[in-house]
Amino acid sequence: MTALLQVKAVETYYGNIRALAGVDVEVQKGEIVCLIGANGAGKSTLMMTICGSPQARTGQILFEGRDITRMPTHEIARLRIAQSPEGRRIFPRMTVYENLQMGASLDNLKYFNEDVEKMFALFPRLKERQSQRGGTLSGGEQQMLSIARALMARPKLLLLDEPSLGLAPLIVKGIFEAIRKLNETEGLTVFLVEQNAFAALKLSHRAYVMVNGQVTMSGGGRELLANPEVRAAYLEGGRH
Ligand SMILES: Nc1ncnc2c1ncn2[C@@H]1O[C@H](COP(=O)(O)OP(=O)(O)OP(=O)(O)O)[C@@H](O)[C@H]1O
Ligand SMILES: [Mg+2]
């Protein structure tokens, strides 16, 4: 079976600097796959390259077998690839409810009320704060909103860049539980970037390790969790 997402020998540059140096990654439908690696490894660049900004200079990105390498970002979004980017990027002056409206795709407006209720059930905190402006939410609440907004697009592939960044362990646990639940009950496919390697590897079916713009290791989430090299580099000294 063709993978939902195939990244093949992708190279991405910022000017003359090569941030991705030949990356191969696959995500199957229904999988949670994570990408771990140190600061500056190129994780966010890969997420953004999948969304078409910046575009890959060489290599290929296929979604459902279709070549999206040169597609503009808005067309990629229309294929139902949704991203919760690093740093959340919610709309700070809009309310929680309006942010969710922005996430819904025009094709899915008939599901809007149903989907908003689903998000409120998943993140009850957002329901309590639906009239509050995004910019005044706490960090954890903003993260929930960013994920919920991405989910409003009814994505076939959800890209999450550091959903745990700067959040207290209990909030991280809640967010990861929500992702697991969506994956188990609805078969949501997730590709996530994390520095919190421990939690991410526990959650994921499979994982990739990125070093200096290249994938250096891959395997089952629990397999990598037990791998001595991964433990030394990303678990023992790093954030848990
Ligand atoms: N807009 C940009 N212009 C120039 N260089 C960039 C730009 N964005 C990222 N880079 C560089 O590309 C490399 C990869 O950055 P990237 O943000 O993908 O790393 P990352 O793995 O997501 O790191 P972190 O864990 O710190 O978020 C870094 O050396 C970074 O300085
Ligand atoms: Mg990053």
mmCIF file of C-alpha atoms and ligand atoms in Angstrom:
data_model
loop_
_atom_site.group_PDB
_atom_site.id
_atom_site.type_symbol
_atom_site.label_atom_id
_atom_site.label_comp_id
_atom_site.label_asym_id
_atom_site.label_seq_id
_atom_site.Cartn_x
_atom_site.Cartn_y
_atom_site.Cartn_z
ATOM 1 C CA MET A 1 0.000 0.000 0.000
ATOM 2 C CA THR A 2 1.299 3.483 -0.802
ATOM 3 C CA ALA A 3 2.047 5.558 2.240
ATOM 4 C CA LEU A 4 -0.179 8.580 2.907
ATOM 5 C CA LEU A 5 2.901 10.811 2.984
ATOM 6 C CA GLN A 6 6.193 10.081 1.252
ATOM 7 C CA VAL A 7 9.164 12.381 1.567
ATOM 8 C CA LYS A 8 11.884 11.296 -0.819
ATOM 9 C CA ALA A 9 15.460 12.578 -0.850
ATOM 10 C CA VAL A 10 14.290 16.080 -0.008
ATOM 11 C CA GLU A 11 16.748 18.950 0.205
ATOM 12 C CA THR A 12 15.651 22.373 1.447
ATOM 13 C CA TYR A 13 17.799 25.482 1.484
ATOM 14 C CA TYR A 14 17.668 28.869 3.157
ATOM 15 C CA GLY A 15 19.731 30.861 0.689
ATOM 16 C CA ASN A 16 22.928 28.880 0.363
ATOM 17 C CA ILE A 17 22.471 27.006 3.590
ATOM 18 C CA ARG A 18 21.206 23.484 3.241
ATOM 19 C CA ALA A 19 18.808 22.784 6.123
ATOM 20 C CA LEU A 20 17.570 19.397 4.839
ATOM 21 C CA ALA A 21 20.182 17.206 3.245
ATOM 22 C CA GLY A 22 18.333 14.344 1.602
ATOM 23 C CA VAL A 23 15.461 13.357 3.875
ATOM 24 C CA ASP A 24 13.377 10.210 3.459
ATOM 25 C CA VAL A 25 10.311 9.843 5.655
ATOM 26 C CA GLU A 26 7.060 7.921 5.278
ATOM 27 C CA VAL A 27 3.814 8.158 7.196
ATOM 28 C CA GLN A 28 1.159 5.486 6.712
ATOM 29 C CA LYS A 29 -2.537 6.200 7.085
ATOM 30 C CA GLY A 30 -3.580 5.777 10.722
ATOM 31 C CA GLU A 31 -0.082 6.115 12.143
ATOM 32 C CA ILE A 32 1.366 8.466 14.732
ATOM 33 C CA VAL A 33 4.942 9.134 13.644
ATOM 34 C CA CYS A 34 7.353 11.405 15.455
ATOM 35 C CA LEU A 35 10.514 13.169 14.504
ATOM 36 C CA ILE A 36 13.004 13.905 17.234
ATOM 37 C CA GLY A 37 16.300 15.744 17.120
ATOM 38 C CA ALA A 38 18.328 18.517 18.669
ATOM 39 C CA ASN A 39 17.765 22.254 18.176
ATOM 40 C CA GLY A 40 18.525 23.286 14.635
ATOM 41 C CA ALA A 41 18.412 19.727 13.255
ATOM 42 C CA GLY A 42 15.858 20.714 10.624
ATOM 43 C CA LYS A 43 12.654 19.357 12.142
ATOM 44 C CA SER A 44 10.543 22.476 11.661
ATOM 45 C CA THR A 45 12.026 22.911 8.213
ATOM 46 C CA LEU A 46 10.759 19.472 7.244
ATOM 47 C CA MET A 47 7.254 20.279 8.529
ATOM 48 C CA MET A 48 7.235 23.551 6.631
ATOM 49 C CA THR A 49 8.629 21.951 3.495
ATOM 50 C CA ILE A 50 5.762 19.448 3.529
ATOM 51 C CA CYS A 51 3.427 22.467 3.578
ATOM 52 C CA GLY A 52 5.294 24.048 0.672
ATOM 53 C CA SER A 53 6.991 26.992 2.365
ATOM 54 C CA PRO A 54 9.918 26.868 1.895
ATOM 55 C CA GLN A 55 9.723 24.478 -1.042
ATOM 56 C CA ALA A 56 12.077 21.546 -1.447
ATOM 57 C CA ARG A 57 14.870 22.358 -3.888
ATOM 58 C CA THR A 58 15.368 18.720 -4.823
ATOM 59 C CA GLY A 59 13.583 15.478 -4.059
ATOM 60 C CA GLN A 60 9.879 14.749 -3.960
ATOM 61 C CA ILE A 61 6.966 14.917 -1.578
ATOM 62 C CA LEU A 62 3.962 12.740 -2.332
ATOM 63 C CA PHE A 63 0.601 12.850 -0.575
ATOM 64 C CA GLU A 64 -1.805 10.023 -1.362
ATOM 65 C CA GLY A 65 0.566 9.224 -4.198
ATOM 66 C CA ARG A 66 0.249 12.698 -5.680
ATOM 67 C CA ASP A 67 3.268 14.944 -6.156
ATOM 68 C CA ILE A 68 2.860 18.066 -3.995
ATOM 69 C CA THR A 69 6.497 19.221 -4.068
ATOM 70 C CA ARG A 70 5.813 22.313 -6.151
ATOM 71 C CA MET A 71 2.276 23.014 -4.990
ATOM 72 C CA PRO A 72 1.511 26.347 -3.284
ATOM 73 C CA THR A 73 0.757 26.170 0.417
ATOM 74 C CA HIS A 74 -2.963 26.972 0.132
ATOM 75 C CA GLU A 75 -3.469 24.131 -2.344
ATOM 76 C CA ILE A 76 -1.648 21.738 -0.059
ATOM 77 C CA ALA A 77 -3.955 22.803 2.778
ATOM 78 C CA ARG A 78 -6.920 22.041 0.539
ATOM 79 C CA LEU A 79 -5.752 18.436 0.285
ATOM 80 C CA ARG A 80 -6.449 18.354 4.046
ATOM 81 C CA ILE A 81 -2.961 18.554 5.425
ATOM 82 C CA ALA A 82 -3.290 20.738 8.535
ATOM 83 C CA GLN A 83 -0.475 22.143 10.563
ATOM 84 C CA SER A 84 -0.137 23.378 14.107
ATOM 85 C CA PRO A 85 3.144 25.222 13.665
ATOM 86 C CA GLU A 86 5.936 25.835 16.150
ATOM 87 C CA GLY A 87 5.014 28.748 18.401
ATOM 88 C CA ARG A 88 1.274 28.088 17.828
ATOM 89 C CA ARG A 89 0.483 31.141 15.682
ATOM 90 C CA ILE A 90 -3.128 31.449 16.666
ATOM 91 C CA PHE A 91 -4.898 34.710 15.848
ATOM 92 C CA PRO A 92 -4.346 36.729 19.051
ATOM 93 C CA ARG A 93 -7.089 39.323 18.550
ATOM 94 C CA MET A 94 -9.768 36.834 17.602
ATOM 95 C CA THR A 95 -11.736 34.889 20.158
ATOM 96 C CA VAL A 96 -11.327 31.173 20.674
ATOM 97 C CA TYR A 97 -14.517 30.586 18.716
ATOM 98 C CA GLU A 98 -13.382 32.791 15.829
ATOM 99 C CA ASN A 99 -10.038 31.010 15.715
ATOM 100 C CA LEU A 100 -11.911 27.733 15.333
ATOM 101 C CA GLN A 101 -13.973 29.276 12.540
ATOM 102 C CA MET A 102 -10.766 30.213 10.745
ATOM 103 C CA GLY A 103 -9.624 26.608 10.909
ATOM 104 C CA ALA A 104 -12.751 25.149 9.348
ATOM 105 C CA SER A 105 -12.491 24.599 5.632
ATOM 106 C CA LEU A 106 -15.193 25.992 3.390
ATOM 107 C CA ASP A 107 -15.937 22.507 2.099
ATOM 108 C CA ASN A 108 -16.870 21.391 5.591
ATOM 109 C CA LEU A 109 -19.111 24.181 6.808
ATOM 110 C CA LYS A 110 -22.023 21.803 7.187
ATOM 111 C CA TYR A 111 -20.053 20.034 9.919
ATOM 112 C CA PHE A 112 -19.059 23.241 11.667
ATOM 113 C CA ASN A 113 -21.295 23.074 14.747
ATOM 114 C CA GLU A 114 -20.679 19.392 15.212
ATOM 115 C CA ASP A 115 -16.918 19.892 14.903
ATOM 116 C CA VAL A 116 -16.822 22.809 17.344
ATOM 117 C CA GLU A 117 -18.671 20.675 19.892
ATOM 118 C CA LYS A 118 -16.150 17.909 19.306
ATOM 119 C CA MET A 119 -13.266 20.278 19.992
ATOM 120 C CA PHE A 120 -14.969 21.515 23.162
ATOM 121 C CA ALA A 121 -15.415 17.925 24.306
ATOM 122 C CA LEU A 122 -11.752 17.212 23.570
ATOM 123 C CA PHE A 123 -10.522 20.397 25.258
ATOM 124 C CA PRO A 124 -13.199 21.512 27.757
ATOM 125 C CA ARG A 125 -11.006 24.470 28.701
ATOM 126 C CA LEU A 126 -11.636 25.960 25.272
ATOM 127 C CA LYS A 127 -15.378 25.763 25.775
ATOM 128 C CA GLU A 128 -15.157 27.768 29.008
ATOM 129 C CA ARG A 129 -13.049 30.358 27.200
ATOM 130 C CA GLN A 130 -14.743 30.463 23.828
ATOM 131 C CA SER A 131 -15.330 34.239 23.938
ATOM 132 C CA GLN A 132 -11.858 35.090 25.194
ATOM 133 C CA ARG A 133 -9.281 36.499 22.789
ATOM 134 C CA GLY A 134 -6.632 34.018 21.709
ATOM 135 C CA GLY A 135 -3.774 36.262 22.738
ATOM 136 C CA THR A 136 -4.908 36.326 26.361
ATOM 137 C CA LEU A 137 -5.038 32.543 26.765
ATOM 138 C CA SER A 138 -2.352 30.767 28.763
ATOM 139 C CA GLY A 139 0.389 28.946 26.852
ATOM 140 C CA GLY A 140 -1.274 25.571 27.312
ATOM 141 C CA GLU A 141 -4.663 26.899 26.267
ATOM 142 C CA GLN A 142 -3.127 28.470 23.167
ATOM 143 C CA GLN A 143 -1.568 25.139 22.306
ATOM 144 C CA MET A 144 -4.946 23.421 22.673
ATOM 145 C CA LEU A 145 -6.481 26.081 20.448
ATOM 146 C CA SER A 146 -3.777 25.685 17.836
ATOM 147 C CA ILE A 147 -4.359 21.935 17.668
ATOM 148 C CA ALA A 148 -8.143 22.337 17.708
ATOM 149 C CA ARG A 149 -7.965 24.889 14.919
ATOM 150 C CA ALA A 150 -5.922 22.489 12.801
ATOM 151 C CA LEU A 151 -8.409 19.708 13.529
ATOM 152 C CA MET A 152 -11.316 21.877 12.366
ATOM 153 C CA ALA A 153 -10.045 21.329 8.827
ATOM 154 C CA ARG A 154 -10.865 17.598 9.259
ATOM 155 C CA PRO A 155 -7.297 16.805 8.239
ATOM 156 C CA LYS A 156 -6.192 13.569 6.651
ATOM 157 C CA LEU A 157 -2.759 14.401 8.004
ATOM 158 C CA LEU A 158 -2.138 16.494 11.106
ATOM 159 C CA LEU A 159 1.317 18.049 11.442
ATOM 160 C CA LEU A 160 2.262 19.141 14.936
ATOM 161 C CA ASP A 161 5.434 21.076 15.625
ATOM 162 C CA GLU A 162 6.415 20.851 19.297
ATOM 163 C CA PRO A 163 2.987 20.621 20.902
ATOM 164 C CA SER A 164 4.626 20.298 24.334
ATOM 165 C CA LEU A 165 6.900 23.344 24.105
ATOM 166 C CA GLY A 166 6.911 25.353 27.302
ATOM 167 C CA LEU A 167 3.994 23.503 28.872
ATOM 168 C CA ALA A 168 3.689 21.933 32.301
ATOM 169 C CA PRO A 169 3.883 18.115 32.363
ATOM 170 C CA LEU A 170 0.204 17.741 33.247
ATOM 171 C CA ILE A 171 -0.907 19.831 30.269
ATOM 172 C CA VAL A 172 1.460 17.923 27.983
ATOM 173 C CA LYS A 173 -0.050 14.697 29.214
ATOM 174 C CA GLY A 174 -3.545 15.978 28.442
ATOM 175 C CA ILE A 175 -2.594 17.065 24.936
ATOM 176 C CA PHE A 176 -0.833 13.807 24.144
ATOM 177 C CA GLU A 177 -3.816 11.867 25.477
ATOM 178 C CA ALA A 178 -6.099 13.862 23.187
ATOM 179 C CA ILE A 179 -3.896 12.997 20.196
ATOM 180 C CA ARG A 180 -3.868 9.332 21.133
ATOM 181 C CA LYS A 181 -7.641 9.318 21.511
ATOM 182 C CA LEU A 182 -8.206 10.897 18.088
ATOM 183 C CA ASN A 183 -5.833 8.387 16.557
ATOM 184 C CA GLU A 184 -7.508 5.407 18.218
ATOM 185 C CA THR A 185 -11.122 6.420 17.752
ATOM 186 C CA GLU A 186 -10.962 8.163 14.375
ATOM 187 C CA GLY A 187 -7.788 6.829 12.829
ATOM 188 C CA LEU A 188 -6.322 10.335 12.640
ATOM 189 C CA THR A 189 -2.852 10.292 11.079
ATOM 190 C CA VAL A 190 -0.308 12.429 12.901
ATOM 191 C CA PHE A 191 3.242 13.470 12.130
ATOM 192 C CA LEU A 192 4.748 15.285 15.075
ATOM 193 C CA VAL A 193 7.991 17.008 15.892
ATOM 194 C CA GLU A 194 9.083 16.898 19.492
ATOM 195 C CA GLN A 195 11.993 17.732 21.722
ATOM 196 C CA ASN A 196 10.202 15.960 24.513
ATOM 197 C CA ALA A 197 11.486 12.667 23.154
ATOM 198 C CA PHE A 198 10.279 10.533 26.018
ATOM 199 C CA ALA A 199 6.617 11.441 25.761
ATOM 200 C CA ALA A 200 6.693 11.509 21.961
ATOM 201 C CA LEU A 201 8.288 8.088 21.571
ATOM 202 C CA LYS A 202 5.821 6.599 24.023
ATOM 203 C CA LEU A 203 2.926 7.999 22.013
ATOM 204 C CA SER A 204 4.210 7.132 18.532
ATOM 205 C CA HIS A 205 3.963 3.992 16.480
ATOM 206 C CA ARG A 206 7.172 4.879 14.661
ATOM 207 C CA ALA A 207 9.842 7.509 14.916
ATOM 208 C CA TYR A 208 12.718 9.138 13.073
ATOM 209 C CA VAL A 209 15.812 10.784 14.509
ATOM 210 C CA MET A 210 17.175 13.801 12.658
ATOM 211 C CA VAL A 211 20.718 15.135 12.935
ATOM 212 C CA ASN A 212 22.007 18.044 10.844
ATOM 213 C CA GLY A 213 19.293 17.817 8.229
ATOM 214 C CA GLN A 214 19.493 14.059 7.800
ATOM 215 C CA VAL A 215 17.574 11.122 9.207
ATOM 216 C CA THR A 216 20.084 9.030 11.109
ATOM 217 C CA MET A 217 17.804 6.453 12.701
ATOM 218 C CA SER A 218 14.266 5.145 12.512
ATOM 219 C CA GLY A 219 12.219 2.448 14.152
ATOM 220 C CA GLY A 220 9.265 1.692 16.379
ATOM 221 C CA GLY A 221 8.562 4.301 19.066
ATOM 222 C CA ARG A 222 9.218 1.905 21.922
ATOM 223 C CA GLU A 223 12.175 0.396 20.120
ATOM 224 C CA LEU A 224 13.883 3.800 19.904
ATOM 225 C CA LEU A 225 12.928 4.506 23.505
ATOM 226 C CA ALA A 226 14.977 1.469 24.484
ATOM 227 C CA ASN A 227 17.862 2.242 22.122
ATOM 228 C CA PRO A 228 21.037 3.162 24.079
ATOM 229 C CA GLU A 229 22.172 5.763 21.525
ATOM 230 C CA VAL A 230 18.795 7.502 21.576
ATOM 231 C CA ARG A 231 18.694 7.344 25.350
ATOM 232 C CA ALA A 232 22.137 8.911 25.663
ATOM 233 C CA ALA A 233 21.485 11.672 23.139
ATOM 234 C CA TYR A 234 17.843 12.587 23.720
ATOM 235 C CA LEU A 235 16.601 11.102 26.946
ATOM 236 C CA GLU A 236 19.174 11.102 29.723
ATOM 237 C CA GLY A 237 20.598 14.605 29.401
ATOM 238 C CA GLY A 238 17.641 16.218 27.681
ATOM 239 C CA ARG A 239 14.185 17.385 28.614
ATOM 240 C CA HIS A 240 11.837 14.655 29.785
HETATM 241 N N1 LIG B 1 14.102 31.362 7.781
HETATM 242 C C1 LIG B 1 15.353 30.858 7.919
HETATM 243 N N2 LIG B 1 16.414 31.461 7.336
HETATM 244 C C2 LIG B 1 17.661 30.975 7.463
HETATM 245 N N3 LIG B 1 17.968 29.852 8.151
HETATM 246 C C3 LIG B 1 16.965 29.217 8.772
HETATM 247 C C4 LIG B 1 15.611 29.691 8.691
HETATM 248 N N4 LIG B 1 14.829 28.849 9.398
HETATM 249 C C5 LIG B 1 15.652 27.916 9.898
HETATM 250 N N5 LIG B 1 16.937 28.129 9.529
HETATM 251 C C6 LIG B 1 18.102 27.296 9.865
HETATM 252 O O1 LIG B 1 17.879 25.975 9.414
HETATM 253 C C7 LIG B 1 18.332 25.028 10.385
HETATM 254 C C8 LIG B 1 17.178 24.119 10.783
HETATM 255 O O2 LIG B 1 16.227 24.887 11.523
HETATM 256 P P1 LIG B 1 14.861 24.293 12.044
HETATM 257 O O3 LIG B 1 14.057 25.406 12.564
HETATM 258 O O4 LIG B 1 14.280 23.435 10.994
HETATM 259 O O5 LIG B 1 15.385 23.361 13.228
HETATM 260 P P2 LIG B 1 14.561 22.535 14.320
HETATM 261 O O6 LIG B 1 15.059 21.140 14.280
HETATM 262 O O7 LIG B 1 13.117 22.760 14.163
HETATM 263 O O8 LIG B 1 15.087 23.206 15.677
HETATM 264 P P3 LIG B 1 14.296 23.515 17.059
HETATM 265 O O9 LIG B 1 14.280 22.231 17.808
HETATM 266 O O10 LIG B 1 15.206 24.512 17.719
HETATM 267 O O11 LIG B 1 12.958 24.046 16.732
HETATM 268 C C9 LIG B 1 18.919 25.835 11.519
HETATM 269 O O12 LIG B 1 20.312 25.896 11.358
HETATM 270 C C10 LIG B 1 18.286 27.202 11.369
HETATM 271 O O13 LIG B 1 19.137 28.223 11.830
HETATM 272 MG MG MG B 2 11.665 23.668 15.326
#
